[in-house]
PDB file of C-alpha atoms in Angstrom:
ATOM      1  CA  MET N   1     228.143   0.648 163.245  1.00  0.00           C
ATOM      2  CA  GLY N   2     228.042   4.479 164.130  1.00  0.00           C
ATOM      3  CA  SER N   3     225.718   5.817 161.342  1.00  0.00           C
ATOM      4  CA  GLU N   4     222.766   4.411 162.740  1.00  0.00           C
ATOM      5  CA  LYS N   5     220.503   7.169 164.668  1.00  0.00           C
ATOM      6  CA  VAL N   6     219.437   6.012 168.331  1.00  0.00           C
ATOM      7  CA  VAL N   7     216.574   7.663 169.700  1.00  0.00           C
ATOM      8  CA  VAL N   8     215.934   6.807 173.470  1.00  0.00           C
ATOM      9  CA  VAL N   9     212.200   6.603 174.594  1.00  0.00           C
ATOM     10  CA  ILE N  10     211.260   6.810 178.269  1.00  0.00           C
ATOM     11  CA  PRO N  11     207.382   5.615 179.010  1.00  0.00           C
ATOM     12  CA  ALA N  12     206.094   7.256 181.731  1.00  0.00           C
ATOM     13  CA  ARG N  13     202.474   6.956 182.883  1.00  0.00           C
ATOM     14  CA  TYR N  14     201.044   9.349 185.554  1.00  0.00           C
ATOM     15  CA  GLY N  15     198.670   6.303 187.136  1.00  0.00           C
ATOM     16  CA  SER N  16     200.959   3.965 188.912  1.00  0.00           C
ATOM     17  CA  THR N  17     199.113   1.971 191.491  1.00  0.00           C
ATOM     18  CA  ARG N  18     201.611   1.807 193.923  1.00  0.00           C
ATOM     19  CA  LEU N  19     203.171   5.181 193.661  1.00  0.00           C
ATOM     20  CA  PRO N  20     200.583   7.630 191.904  1.00  0.00           C
ATOM     21  CA  GLY N  21     202.377  10.483 190.150  1.00  0.00           C
ATOM     22  CA  LYS N  22     205.515   8.185 189.817  1.00  0.00           C
ATOM     23  CA  PRO N  23     207.341   9.961 186.945  1.00  0.00           C
ATOM     24  CA  LEU N  24     206.866  13.554 188.914  1.00  0.00           C
ATOM     25  CA  VAL N  25     207.858  12.605 192.294  1.00  0.00           C
ATOM     26  CA  SER N  26     210.922  14.749 193.695  1.00  0.00           C
ATOM     27  CA  LEU N  27     214.438  12.914 194.115  1.00  0.00           C
ATOM     28  CA  ALA N  28     216.673  15.385 195.838  1.00  0.00           C
ATOM     29  CA  GLY N  29     214.627  18.745 194.320  1.00  0.00           C
ATOM     30  CA  GLN N  30     214.212  17.046 190.953  1.00  0.00           C
ATOM     31  CA  PRO N  31     211.379  15.497 189.340  1.00  0.00           C
ATOM     32  CA  MET N  32     212.310  11.623 188.520  1.00  0.00           C
ATOM     33  CA  ILE N  33     211.686  11.788 184.941  1.00  0.00           C
ATOM     34  CA  GLN N  34     214.502  14.878 184.900  1.00  0.00           C
ATOM     35  CA  ARG N  35     217.007  12.319 186.700  1.00  0.00           C
ATOM     36  CA  VAL N  36     216.268   9.642 184.000  1.00  0.00           C
ATOM     37  CA  TYR N  37     216.415  11.811 180.965  1.00  0.00           C
ATOM     38  CA  GLU N  38     219.307  13.384 182.110  1.00  0.00           C
ATOM     39  CA  ARG N  39     220.895   9.953 182.449  1.00  0.00           C
ATOM     40  CA  ALA N  40     219.899   8.506 179.367  1.00  0.00           C
ATOM     41  CA  LYS N  41     221.245  11.879 177.200  1.00  0.00           C
ATOM     42  CA  ALA N  42     224.646  10.958 178.898  1.00  0.00           C
ATOM     43  CA  ALA N  43     224.836   7.749 176.918  1.00  0.00           C
ATOM     44  CA  GLY N  44     227.398   8.358 173.989  1.00  0.00           C
ATOM     45  CA  THR N  45     225.481   6.385 171.547  1.00  0.00           C
ATOM     46  CA  VAL N  46     222.610   8.225 172.118  1.00  0.00           C
ATOM     47  CA  HIS N  47     221.211  10.915 169.609  1.00  0.00           C
ATOM     48  CA  GLU N  48     217.826  12.035 170.916  1.00  0.00           C
ATOM     49  CA  VAL N  49     215.833  11.338 174.048  1.00  0.00           C
ATOM     50  CA  ILE N  50     212.050  11.457 174.064  1.00  0.00           C
ATOM     51  CA  VAL N  51     209.300  11.060 176.981  1.00  0.00           C
ATOM     52  CA  ALA N  52     206.475   9.014 175.816  1.00  0.00           C
ATOM     53  CA  THR N  53     203.314   9.894 178.449  1.00  0.00           C
ATOM     54  CA  ASP N  54     199.905   9.871 178.697  1.00  0.00           C
ATOM     55  CA  ASP N  55     199.653  12.840 181.009  1.00  0.00           C
ATOM     56  CA  GLU N  56     199.781  16.407 180.247  1.00  0.00           C
ATOM     57  CA  ARG N  57     201.152  17.309 183.897  1.00  0.00           C
ATOM     58  CA  ILE N  58     204.093  15.192 182.482  1.00  0.00           C
ATOM     59  CA  ILE N  59     204.462  16.708 179.544  1.00  0.00           C
ATOM     60  CA  ASP N  60     204.614  20.284 181.501  1.00  0.00           C
ATOM     61  CA  ALA N  61     207.277  18.828 183.642  1.00  0.00           C
ATOM     62  CA  VAL N  62     209.418  17.798 180.888  1.00  0.00           C
ATOM     63  CA  LYS N  63     209.227  21.112 179.080  1.00  0.00           C
ATOM     64  CA  ALA N  64     210.125  22.669 182.163  1.00  0.00           C
ATOM     65  CA  PHE N  65     213.629  21.342 182.184  1.00  0.00           C
ATOM     66  CA  GLY N  66     214.072  21.576 178.558  1.00  0.00           C
ATOM     67  CA  GLY N  67     213.411  17.939 177.486  1.00  0.00           C
ATOM     68  CA  GLN N  68     211.273  16.571 174.772  1.00  0.00           C
ATOM     69  CA  ALA N  69     207.919  14.787 175.426  1.00  0.00           C
ATOM     70  CA  ARG N  70     204.908  13.129 173.159  1.00  0.00           C
ATOM     71  CA  MET N  71     201.330  12.341 173.951  1.00  0.00           C
ATOM     72  CA  THR N  72     200.498   8.781 173.564  1.00  0.00           C
ATOM     73  CA  ARG N  73     197.490   6.895 173.901  1.00  0.00           C
ATOM     74  CA  PRO N  74     196.098   5.501 177.460  1.00  0.00           C
ATOM     75  CA  ASP N  75     195.494   2.422 176.655  1.00  0.00           C
ATOM     76  CA  HIS N  76     198.840   0.674 175.648  1.00  0.00           C
ATOM     77  CA  ARG N  77     199.353  -2.721 177.598  1.00  0.00           C
ATOM     78  CA  THR N  78     202.978  -2.206 178.083  1.00  0.00           C
ATOM     79  CA  GLY N  79     205.936   0.428 178.093  1.00  0.00           C
ATOM     80  CA  THR N  80     206.994  -1.362 174.526  1.00  0.00           C
ATOM     81  CA  GLU N  81     203.978  -0.631 172.855  1.00  0.00           C
ATOM     82  CA  ARG N  82     204.003   2.891 174.020  1.00  0.00           C
ATOM     83  CA  VAL N  83     207.608   3.317 172.855  1.00  0.00           C
ATOM     84  CA  ALA N  84     206.197   1.506 169.243  1.00  0.00           C
ATOM     85  CA  GLU N  85     203.751   4.499 169.246  1.00  0.00           C
ATOM     86  CA  VAL N  86     206.523   7.033 169.306  1.00  0.00           C
ATOM     87  CA  ALA N  87     208.649   5.463 167.240  1.00  0.00           C
ATOM     88  CA  ALA N  88     206.087   5.317 164.015  1.00  0.00           C
ATOM     89  CA  HIS N  89     206.551   9.160 164.060  1.00  0.00           C
ATOM     90  CA  VAL N  90     209.939   9.947 164.956  1.00  0.00           C
ATOM     91  CA  GLU N  91     213.080   9.000 162.543  1.00  0.00           C
ATOM     92  CA  GLY N  92     215.259   6.952 163.839  1.00  0.00           C
ATOM     93  CA  ASP N  93     217.221   3.060 163.112  1.00  0.00           C
ATOM     94  CA  VAL N  94     217.394   2.183 166.822  1.00  0.00           C
ATOM     95  CA  PHE N  95     215.222   2.722 169.632  1.00  0.00           C
ATOM     96  CA  VAL N  96     215.994   2.098 173.296  1.00  0.00           C
ATOM     97  CA  ASN N  97     213.320   1.512 175.791  1.00  0.00           C
ATOM     98  CA  VAL N  98     214.606   2.897 179.260  1.00  0.00           C
ATOM     99  CA  GLN N  99     212.287   2.696 182.260  1.00  0.00           C
ATOM    100  CA  GLY N 100     211.011   5.663 183.699  1.00  0.00           C
ATOM    101  CA  ASP N 101     211.496   4.944 187.168  1.00  0.00           C
ATOM    102  CA  GLU N 102     215.570   4.396 187.332  1.00  0.00           C
ATOM    103  CA  PRO N 103     217.043   7.736 188.356  1.00  0.00           C
ATOM    104  CA  LEU N 104     220.183   6.284 188.871  1.00  0.00           C
ATOM    105  CA  LEU N 105     220.456   4.529 185.651  1.00  0.00           C
ATOM    106  CA  ASP N 106     224.287   3.997 184.389  1.00  0.00           C
ATOM    107  CA  PRO N 107     224.568   5.617 181.038  1.00  0.00           C
ATOM    108  CA  ALA N 108     227.209   2.943 180.207  1.00  0.00           C
ATOM    109  CA  ALA N 109     224.460   0.361 180.320  1.00  0.00           C
ATOM    110  CA  VAL N 110     222.642   1.803 177.419  1.00  0.00           C
ATOM    111  CA  ASP N 111     225.761   1.676 175.455  1.00  0.00           C
ATOM    112  CA  THR N 112     226.430  -1.608 176.271  1.00  0.00           C
ATOM    113  CA  ALA N 113     222.818  -2.640 174.863  1.00  0.00           C
ATOM    114  CA  VAL N 114     223.147  -0.672 172.060  1.00  0.00           C
ATOM    115  CA  GLU N 115     226.182  -1.917 170.998  1.00  0.00           C
ATOM    116  CA  ALA N 116     225.423  -5.683 171.821  1.00  0.00           C
ATOM    117  CA  LEU N 117     222.462  -4.829 169.118  1.00  0.00           C
ATOM    118  CA  LEU N 118     224.661  -3.121 166.119  1.00  0.00           C
ATOM    119  CA  GLU N 119     227.752  -5.379 166.089  1.00  0.00           C
ATOM    120  CA  ASP N 120     225.152  -8.370 165.012  1.00  0.00           C
ATOM    121  CA  GLU N 121     223.398  -7.485 161.966  1.00  0.00           C
ATOM    122  CA  GLN N 122     220.781 -10.259 162.642  1.00  0.00           C
ATOM    123  CA  THR N 123     220.145  -8.816 166.106  1.00  0.00           C
ATOM    124  CA  ALA N 124     216.671  -7.278 166.256  1.00  0.00           C
ATOM    125  CA  VAL N 125     216.173  -6.980 170.143  1.00  0.00           C
ATOM    126  CA  SER N 126     218.999  -6.562 172.757  1.00  0.00           C
ATOM    127  CA  THR N 127     218.859  -6.162 176.271  1.00  0.00           C
ATOM    128  CA  VAL N 128     221.131  -6.415 179.525  1.00  0.00           C
ATOM    129  CA  ALA N 129     221.768  -8.387 182.658  1.00  0.00           C
ATOM    130  CA  THR N 130     223.821  -8.262 185.640  1.00  0.00           C
ATOM    131  CA  THR N 131     225.140 -11.215 188.227  1.00  0.00           C
ATOM    132  CA  ILE N 132     222.756 -11.431 191.219  1.00  0.00           C
ATOM    133  CA  LYS N 133     224.613 -11.091 194.346  1.00  0.00           C
ATOM    134  CA  SER N 134     221.685 -11.568 196.980  1.00  0.00           C
ATOM    135  CA  THR N 135     220.380 -14.599 198.004  1.00  0.00           C
ATOM    136  CA  ALA N 136     217.129 -12.850 198.446  1.00  0.00           C
ATOM    137  CA  ASP N 137     217.012 -11.454 194.926  1.00  0.00           C
ATOM    138  CA  ILE N 138     216.966 -14.989 193.502  1.00  0.00           C
ATOM    139  CA  MET N 139     213.846 -15.889 195.349  1.00  0.00           C
ATOM    140  CA  ASP N 140     212.168 -12.514 195.052  1.00  0.00           C
ATOM    141  CA  PRO N 141     209.745 -12.327 192.224  1.00  0.00           C
ATOM    142  CA  ASN N 142     210.099  -8.813 191.251  1.00  0.00           C
ATOM    143  CA  VAL N 143     213.650  -9.238 190.439  1.00  0.00           C
ATOM    144  CA  VAL N 144     213.305 -10.955 186.888  1.00  0.00           C
ATOM    145  CA  LYS N 145     215.656 -13.682 186.283  1.00  0.00           C
ATOM    146  CA  VAL N 146     217.441 -14.746 182.722  1.00  0.00           C
ATOM    147  CA  VAL N 147     219.040 -17.785 181.293  1.00  0.00           C
ATOM    148  CA  LEU N 148     221.302 -17.469 178.114  1.00  0.00           C
ATOM    149  CA  ASP N 149     222.514 -20.095 175.198  1.00  0.00           C
ATOM    150  CA  PHE N 150     226.120 -20.210 174.451  1.00  0.00           C
ATOM    151  CA  ASP N 151     225.353 -17.585 171.994  1.00  0.00           C
ATOM    152  CA  GLU N 152     224.525 -14.869 174.750  1.00  0.00           C
ATOM    153  CA  ASN N 153     221.033 -14.910 173.824  1.00  0.00           C
ATOM    154  CA  ALA N 154     218.000 -15.493 176.190  1.00  0.00           C
ATOM    155  CA  LEU N 155     216.745 -18.671 176.632  1.00  0.00           C
ATOM    156  CA  TYR N 156     213.999 -17.499 178.968  1.00  0.00           C
ATOM    157  CA  PHE N 157     213.014 -14.993 181.551  1.00  0.00           C
ATOM    158  CA  SER N 158     211.048 -15.454 184.831  1.00  0.00           C
ATOM    159  CA  ARG N 159     210.296 -14.355 188.165  1.00  0.00           C
ATOM    160  CA  ALA N 160     211.116 -17.736 189.675  1.00  0.00           C
ATOM    161  CA  PRO N 161     214.595 -18.661 190.250  1.00  0.00           C
ATOM    162  CA  ILE N 162     216.115 -19.945 187.136  1.00  0.00           C
ATOM    163  CA  PRO N 163     218.051 -22.087 186.901  1.00  0.00           C
ATOM    164  CA  TRP N 164     216.583 -24.291 190.049  1.00  0.00           C
ATOM    165  CA  VAL N 165     219.292 -26.109 191.532  1.00  0.00           C
ATOM    166  CA  ARG N 166     217.871 -29.776 191.783  1.00  0.00           C
ATOM    167  CA  ASP N 167     220.905 -31.307 193.721  1.00  0.00           C
ATOM    168  CA  THR N 168     221.491 -28.784 196.689  1.00  0.00           C
ATOM    169  CA  LYS N 169     224.070 -31.392 198.276  1.00  0.00           C
ATOM    170  CA  SER N 170     226.272 -31.721 194.989  1.00  0.00           C
ATOM    171  CA  GLY N 171     228.175 -28.175 195.780  1.00  0.00           C
ATOM    172  CA  ILE N 172     227.762 -26.749 192.361  1.00  0.00           C
ATOM    173  CA  GLN N 173     227.961 -23.588 191.982  1.00  0.00           C
ATOM    174  CA  VAL N 174     225.330 -21.523 190.092  1.00  0.00           C
ATOM    175  CA  ARG N 175     225.650 -17.847 188.918  1.00  0.00           C
ATOM    176  CA  HIS N 176     221.910 -16.460 188.732  1.00  0.00           C
ATOM    177  CA  MET N 177     221.282 -13.284 186.281  1.00  0.00           C
ATOM    178  CA  LYS N 178     218.972 -10.456 187.080  1.00  0.00           C
ATOM    179  CA  HIS N 179     217.607  -8.839 183.925  1.00  0.00           C
ATOM    180  CA  LEU N 180     217.414  -5.394 183.928  1.00  0.00           C
ATOM    181  CA  GLY N 181     214.650  -3.318 182.093  1.00  0.00           C
ATOM    182  CA  LEU N 182     216.475  -1.797 178.997  1.00  0.00           C
ATOM    183  CA  TYR N 183     215.741  -2.664 175.646  1.00  0.00           C
ATOM    184  CA  VAL N 184     216.935  -2.028 172.247  1.00  0.00           C
ATOM    185  CA  PHE N 185     215.377  -2.787 169.234  1.00  0.00           C
ATOM    186  CA  ARG N 186     215.601  -2.234 165.366  1.00  0.00           C
ATOM    187  CA  ARG N 187     212.992   0.192 164.363  1.00  0.00           C
ATOM    188  CA  ASP N 188     210.979  -2.522 162.137  1.00  0.00           C
ATOM    189  CA  ALA N 189     210.989  -4.867 164.826  1.00  0.00           C
ATOM    190  CA  LEU N 190     209.565  -2.584 167.157  1.00  0.00           C
ATOM    191  CA  LEU N 191     206.999  -1.209 165.296  1.00  0.00           C
ATOM    192  CA  GLU N 192     205.925  -4.791 164.668  1.00  0.00           C
ATOM    193  CA  TYR N 193     205.569  -5.681 168.301  1.00  0.00           C
ATOM    194  CA  PRO N 194     202.211  -4.227 169.201  1.00  0.00           C
ATOM    195  CA  THR N 195     200.703  -6.316 166.294  1.00  0.00           C
ATOM    196  CA  LEU N 196     202.210  -9.686 167.951  1.00  0.00           C
ATOM    197  CA  PRO N 197     199.676 -11.789 169.702  1.00  0.00           C
ATOM    198  CA  GLN N 198     200.255 -12.104 173.340  1.00  0.00           C
ATOM    199  CA  GLY N 199     201.267 -15.664 174.693  1.00  0.00           C
ATOM    200  CA  GLU N 200     200.295 -17.556 177.699  1.00  0.00           C
ATOM    201  CA  LEU N 201     204.012 -17.154 178.995  1.00  0.00           C
ATOM    202  CA  GLU N 202     203.503 -13.062 179.199  1.00  0.00           C
ATOM    203  CA  LYS N 203     200.315 -13.354 180.481  1.00  0.00           C
ATOM    204  CA  ILE N 204     201.156 -15.626 183.275  1.00  0.00           C
ATOM    205  CA  GLU N 205     204.468 -14.064 184.049  1.00  0.00           C
ATOM    206  CA  GLN N 206     203.777 -10.586 183.428  1.00  0.00           C
ATOM    207  CA  LEU N 207     206.738 -10.016 181.659  1.00  0.00           C
ATOM    208  CA  GLU N 208     206.499  -7.940 178.110  1.00  0.00           C
ATOM    209  CA  GLN N 209     209.767  -9.378 176.529  1.00  0.00           C
ATOM    210  CA  LEU N 210     208.079 -12.885 176.672  1.00  0.00           C
ATOM    211  CA  ARG N 211     206.013 -11.844 173.684  1.00  0.00           C
ATOM    212  CA  TRP N 212     209.312 -11.473 171.325  1.00  0.00           C
ATOM    213  CA  MET N 213     210.132 -15.181 172.624  1.00  0.00           C
ATOM    214  CA  GLU N 214     206.965 -16.480 172.089  1.00  0.00           C
ATOM    215  CA  ASN N 215     206.679 -15.191 168.492  1.00  0.00           C
ATOM    216  CA  GLY N 216     210.109 -16.504 167.538  1.00  0.00           C
ATOM    217  CA  THR N 217     212.485 -13.353 167.968  1.00  0.00           C
ATOM    218  CA  LYS N 218     215.819 -13.916 169.837  1.00  0.00           C
ATOM    219  CA  ILE N 219     216.765 -11.538 172.270  1.00  0.00           C
ATOM    220  CA  ARG N 220     220.532 -10.842 172.928  1.00  0.00           C
ATOM    221  CA  VAL N 221     221.738 -10.268 176.013  1.00  0.00           C
ATOM    222  CA  ALA N 222     224.718  -8.236 177.316  1.00  0.00           C
ATOM    223  CA  GLU N 223     226.433  -8.172 180.897  1.00  0.00           C
ATOM    224  CA  VAL N 224     226.664  -5.042 182.869  1.00  0.00           C
ATOM    225  CA  GLU N 225     228.183  -4.614 186.285  1.00  0.00           C
ATOM    226  CA  HIS N 226     225.953  -1.938 187.393  1.00  0.00           C
ATOM    227  CA  ASP N 227     222.549  -3.142 188.721  1.00  0.00           C
ATOM    228  CA  ALA N 228     219.525  -1.078 188.710  1.00  0.00           C
ATOM    229  CA  VAL N 229     217.706   0.487 191.168  1.00  0.00           C
ATOM    230  CA  SER N 230     213.821   1.183 190.746  1.00  0.00           C
ATOM    231  CA  VAL N 231     211.570   3.330 192.476  1.00  0.00           C
ATOM    232  CA  ASP N 232     208.121   1.490 192.919  1.00  0.00           C
ATOM    233  CA  VAL N 233     206.857   2.324 196.342  1.00  0.00           C
ATOM    234  CA  PRO N 234     206.729   5.259 198.555  1.00  0.00           C
ATOM    235  CA  GLU N 235     209.585   3.863 200.611  1.00  0.00           C
ATOM    236  CA  ASP N 236     211.934   3.523 197.913  1.00  0.00           C
ATOM    237  CA  VAL N 237     212.167   7.617 197.607  1.00  0.00           C
ATOM    238  CA  ALA N 238     214.192   7.994 200.906  1.00  0.00           C
ATOM    239  CA  ARG N 239     216.661   5.185 199.754  1.00  0.00           C
ATOM    240  CA  VAL N 240     217.255   6.558 195.726  1.00  0.00           C
ATOM    241  CA  GLU N 241     217.457  10.320 197.581  1.00  0.00           C
ATOM    242  CA  LYS N 242     220.295   8.674 199.956  1.00  0.00           C
ATOM    243  CA  LEU N 243     222.125   6.741 196.978  1.00  0.00           C
ATOM    244  CA  LEU N 244     221.976  10.251 195.098  1.00  0.00           C
ATOM    245  CA  GLN N 245     223.552  11.967 197.830  1.00  0.00           C
ATOM    246  CA  GLU N 246     226.401   9.405 197.732  1.00  0.00           C
ATOM    247  CA  LYS N 247     227.356  10.061 194.265  1.00  0.00           C
TER     248      LYS N 247
END
């Protein structure tokens, strides 16, 4: 551990349906993509950060703040496929997929996910999760849940509340885990991803990580304290700006 080159790739599409031009939305005076970029760069395990986009406006914005960006094809089905296109042309041993809509990204969460991958040579994909503290989040389909086996590998990811408590009168205490959309890949596994067939579970749940699981790849899940705060709709902008001012 330590000699591997770690590259963060931030997929950033311009054409968000709920918030068009999302990566360029201003948050307390800076475009969102700049805030994500700078927080990713602050992670101690990271050597390089690249924005992967399909739009010249995002390329120009990244160059304006001194960042690095690459144009990618517009037809990718998932962010991971966009990351894989960049990885095919960039030197690196480990690639990190950081969501472009999380301006409050904790650099320590990136380090935790990278270290979870590097400490086990058999692990090809890792990610992070945190304890759900709100009952509403358990039932919210926009909050992705994960359950783990005894070795801290994911058993399943779902938009449904898993595990489901059948006997509500038993008084059993259940801890639900929220999956945070941060992935770490070994290079070979990432380059293979676009060639893997999509399974029914990925299509039904619309969760790209299920493609790995349906094709037999284990995903190591590390736990973090930090919860992700994403910008998905216009109403999220004011909420995130308030959190930025509190920091």
